[in-house]
């Protein structure tokens, strides 16, 4: 238990401050409409640490739900030399820079571009989903921080465990963390503890925990 509490205390600091290569991918076990707001809160939390944040959307459709913008260049376009980074993405009303990943297809130049941005320019916060085969949109994402967000519902807990099982074979060098939202502190602690021990015992997967300071923000 002491290890779990130590991981919880360090989790949010690590997510805010960033670890090499400055890359953080967020998966949601809820499948609801709350993830965009969560991503904005995480980005704002990182920005308060004094470093710019680029939010990368792995959705291949459009420039962003409800953005009202015409399709624009993606990071894949930048990596292939078809566009500059300044031409990719758009700025949202809150000042957050958002850009689509584009067609990854295991393109090594796209991975190198993400590494360069994360290492030299900004924290890269990736809004992603596992595909039907349990794979991330880009293999490089498994080498950074991977956060699994869940609520306290049984369905969300089961989905989170399935994600951890898929991540076991992907995150050999990366870090996996849990973020429990929309649950009272006592229940959230119970959920974190149970998943922490289940991942350790049945998956042999080291899992850390991120504890929001307040229910209103991360």
Coordinates of C-alpha atoms in Angstrom, one line a residue:
X1 CA 0.0 0.0 0.0
X2 CA 2.9 2.4 0.7
X3 CA 4.0 2.0 -2.8
X4 CA 0.6 2.9 -4.1
X5 CA 0.4 6.1 -2.0
X6 CA 3.9 7.1 -3.2
X7 CA 2.9 6.6 -6.8
X8 CA -0.3 8.6 -6.3
X9 CA 1.7 11.5 -4.8
X10 CA 4.2 11.5 -7.7
X11 CA 1.7 10.8 -10.5
X12 CA 0.2 14.2 -11.0
X13 CA 3.6 15.9 -10.7
X14 CA 5.1 13.6 -13.3
X15 CA 2.1 14.2 -15.7
X16 CA 2.4 18.0 -15.2
X17 CA 6.1 18.3 -15.4
X18 CA 6.6 15.7 -18.1
X19 CA 9.0 12.9 -18.6
X20 CA 11.3 12.3 -21.6
X21 CA 10.1 12.3 -24.3
X22 CA 7.5 14.8 -23.1
X23 CA 4.7 12.7 -24.6
X24 CA 1.4 11.9 -22.8
X25 CA -1.4 9.8 -24.3
X26 CA -4.8 9.7 -22.7
X27 CA -7.2 6.8 -23.1
X28 CA -10.7 6.8 -21.7
X29 CA -12.5 3.8 -20.4
X30 CA -15.8 5.7 -20.2
X31 CA -16.6 6.3 -23.9
X32 CA -18.7 9.3 -23.1
X33 CA -18.6 13.0 -24.0
X34 CA -16.5 14.1 -21.0
X35 CA -13.1 13.4 -22.5
X36 CA -12.7 16.7 -24.5
X37 CA -13.2 18.6 -21.2
X38 CA -10.8 16.4 -19.4
X39 CA -8.1 16.9 -22.1
X40 CA -8.5 20.7 -21.8
X41 CA -8.2 20.5 -18.0
X42 CA -5.0 18.4 -18.3
X43 CA -3.6 20.8 -20.9
X44 CA -4.3 23.8 -18.7
X45 CA -2.7 22.0 -15.8
X46 CA 0.4 21.4 -17.8
X47 CA 0.5 25.0 -19.1
X48 CA 0.5 26.3 -15.6
X49 CA 3.9 24.7 -15.2
X50 CA 5.2 27.1 -17.8
X51 CA 5.5 25.0 -20.9
X52 CA 3.4 25.1 -24.0
X53 CA 1.0 22.2 -24.8
X54 CA -0.1 20.9 -28.1
X55 CA -3.1 18.7 -28.1
X56 CA -3.0 16.0 -30.7
X57 CA -6.3 14.5 -31.9
X58 CA -6.0 11.0 -33.5
X59 CA -9.5 11.1 -35.0
X60 CA -9.1 11.1 -38.8
X61 CA -12.4 12.9 -39.4
X62 CA -12.4 16.7 -39.8
X63 CA -10.4 19.3 -37.9
X64 CA -12.3 18.8 -34.7
X65 CA -15.9 18.3 -33.6
X66 CA -17.7 21.6 -33.6
X67 CA -14.6 23.6 -34.5
X68 CA -16.3 25.1 -37.6
X69 CA -13.0 25.1 -39.4
X70 CA -12.1 23.7 -42.8
X71 CA -9.8 20.6 -42.8
X72 CA -6.2 21.7 -42.3
X73 CA -2.8 20.2 -42.4
X74 CA -2.0 17.3 -40.0
X75 CA 1.2 16.3 -38.2
X76 CA 1.6 13.5 -40.9
X77 CA 1.6 16.3 -43.5
X78 CA 4.3 18.1 -41.6
X79 CA 6.4 15.0 -41.2
X80 CA 6.2 14.3 -44.9
X81 CA 7.2 17.9 -45.8
X82 CA 3.8 18.8 -47.3
X83 CA 3.2 21.5 -44.7
X84 CA 4.9 23.4 -41.9
X85 CA 4.1 23.0 -38.2
X86 CA 2.6 26.5 -38.2
X87 CA 0.2 25.5 -41.0
X88 CA -1.1 22.5 -39.0
X89 CA -3.9 22.6 -36.6
X90 CA -5.8 25.5 -35.1
X91 CA -6.1 27.5 -31.9
X92 CA -9.1 27.1 -29.7
X93 CA -10.8 30.0 -27.8
X94 CA -9.0 29.1 -24.6
X95 CA -5.6 29.4 -26.4
X96 CA -4.9 25.7 -26.7
X97 CA -3.2 24.6 -29.9
X98 CA -4.8 21.5 -31.4
X99 CA -3.7 19.4 -34.4
X100 CA -4.8 16.2 -35.9
X101 CA -2.3 13.3 -36.1
X102 CA -3.2 12.3 -39.6
X103 CA -2.6 8.9 -41.3
X104 CA 0.1 7.4 -39.1
X105 CA 0.7 4.0 -40.8
X106 CA 3.8 3.4 -38.7
X107 CA 5.6 6.3 -40.6
X108 CA 9.0 6.7 -38.8
X109 CA 9.2 10.4 -39.8
X110 CA 6.0 11.1 -37.9
X111 CA 7.4 9.5 -34.7
X112 CA 10.6 11.6 -35.1
X113 CA 8.5 14.8 -35.5
X114 CA 6.6 14.0 -32.3
X115 CA 9.8 13.4 -30.4
X116 CA 11.2 16.6 -31.7
X117 CA 8.2 18.7 -30.7
X118 CA 8.0 17.0 -27.3
X119 CA 11.7 17.5 -26.6
X120 CA 12.2 21.0 -27.9
X121 CA 8.9 22.9 -28.2
X122 CA 5.9 21.7 -26.2
X123 CA 4.3 19.0 -24.2
X124 CA 2.4 16.7 -26.5
X125 CA -0.9 15.6 -25.1
X126 CA -2.5 12.9 -27.3
X127 CA -6.2 12.1 -27.3
X128 CA -6.3 8.5 -28.5
X129 CA -8.2 5.2 -28.5
X130 CA -7.0 1.7 -28.8
X131 CA -8.1 0.1 -32.1
X132 CA -9.9 -3.2 -32.5
X133 CA -6.6 -5.1 -32.1
X134 CA -5.7 -3.3 -28.9
X135 CA -3.0 -1.1 -30.6
X136 CA -2.2 2.5 -30.2
X137 CA -2.5 4.8 -33.3
X138 CA 1.3 5.2 -33.4
X139 CA 3.8 2.8 -31.8
X140 CA 5.9 5.7 -30.4
X141 CA 3.0 6.6 -28.1
X142 CA 3.7 3.5 -25.9
X143 CA 7.1 4.9 -25.1
X144 CA 5.7 8.0 -23.3
X145 CA 3.2 8.4 -20.5
X146 CA -0.1 6.5 -21.1
X147 CA -3.0 7.6 -18.9
X148 CA -6.1 5.5 -18.6
X149 CA -9.0 7.6 -17.4
X150 CA -12.0 5.9 -15.8
X151 CA -14.9 6.6 -13.5
X152 CA -16.1 4.4 -10.7
X153 CA -18.8 2.5 -12.6
X154 CA -18.4 -1.3 -13.0
X155 CA -18.5 -1.0 -16.8
X156 CA -15.7 1.7 -16.7
X157 CA -13.6 -0.4 -14.4
X158 CA -13.9 -3.5 -16.6
X159 CA -13.0 -1.4 -19.7
X160 CA -10.0 0.1 -17.9
X161 CA -8.8 -3.4 -16.9
X162 CA -9.1 -4.5 -20.6
X163 CA -7.1 -1.5 -21.6
X164 CA -4.4 -2.3 -19.1
X165 CA -4.3 -5.9 -20.4
X166 CA -3.8 -4.6 -23.9
X167 CA -1.1 -2.1 -22.8
X168 CA 0.9 -4.8 -21.1
X169 CA 2.4 -5.9 -24.4
X170 CA 2.8 -2.3 -25.7
X171 CA 4.3 -0.3 -22.9
X172 CA 7.6 -2.0 -22.3
X173 CA 9.5 1.3 -22.0
X174 CA 6.7 3.7 -21.2
X175 CA 4.7 4.4 -18.1
X176 CA 1.0 3.6 -17.4
X177 CA -1.1 5.6 -15.0
X178 CA -4.7 5.6 -13.7
X179 CA -6.8 8.7 -13.4
X180 CA -10.2 8.2 -11.7
X181 CA -12.7 10.9 -12.2
X182 CA -16.4 11.5 -11.4
X183 CA -16.2 9.4 -8.2
X184 CA -16.2 10.4 -4.6
X185 CA -12.7 10.2 -2.9
X186 CA -13.4 7.1 -0.9
X187 CA -14.7 5.1 -3.9
X188 CA -12.0 6.5 -6.2
X189 CA -9.3 5.3 -3.7
X190 CA -10.9 1.9 -3.7
X191 CA -11.0 1.7 -7.5
X192 CA -7.3 2.7 -7.8
X193 CA -6.2 0.3 -5.1
X194 CA -8.1 -2.7 -6.7
X195 CA -6.9 -2.0 -10.2
X196 CA -3.3 -1.4 -8.9
X197 CA -3.2 -4.8 -7.3
X198 CA -5.0 -6.6 -10.1
X199 CA -2.6 -5.1 -12.7
X200 CA 0.4 -6.1 -10.5
X201 CA -0.9 -9.6 -9.7
X202 CA -2.5 -10.8 -12.9
X203 CA -0.8 -8.7 -15.6
X204 CA 2.6 -8.1 -14.0
X205 CA 2.1 -4.5 -15.3
X206 CA 3.5 -1.7 -13.1
X207 CA 0.7 0.9 -12.8
X208 CA 0.9 4.3 -11.2
X209 CA -2.0 6.5 -10.0
X210 CA -2.8 10.2 -10.6
X211 CA -4.9 11.8 -7.9
X212 CA -6.8 15.0 -8.9
X213 CA -6.3 17.8 -6.3
X214 CA -9.9 18.8 -6.6
X215 CA -13.0 17.4 -8.3
X216 CA -13.2 20.5 -10.5
X217 CA -9.9 20.2 -12.1
X218 CA -7.0 17.9 -12.7

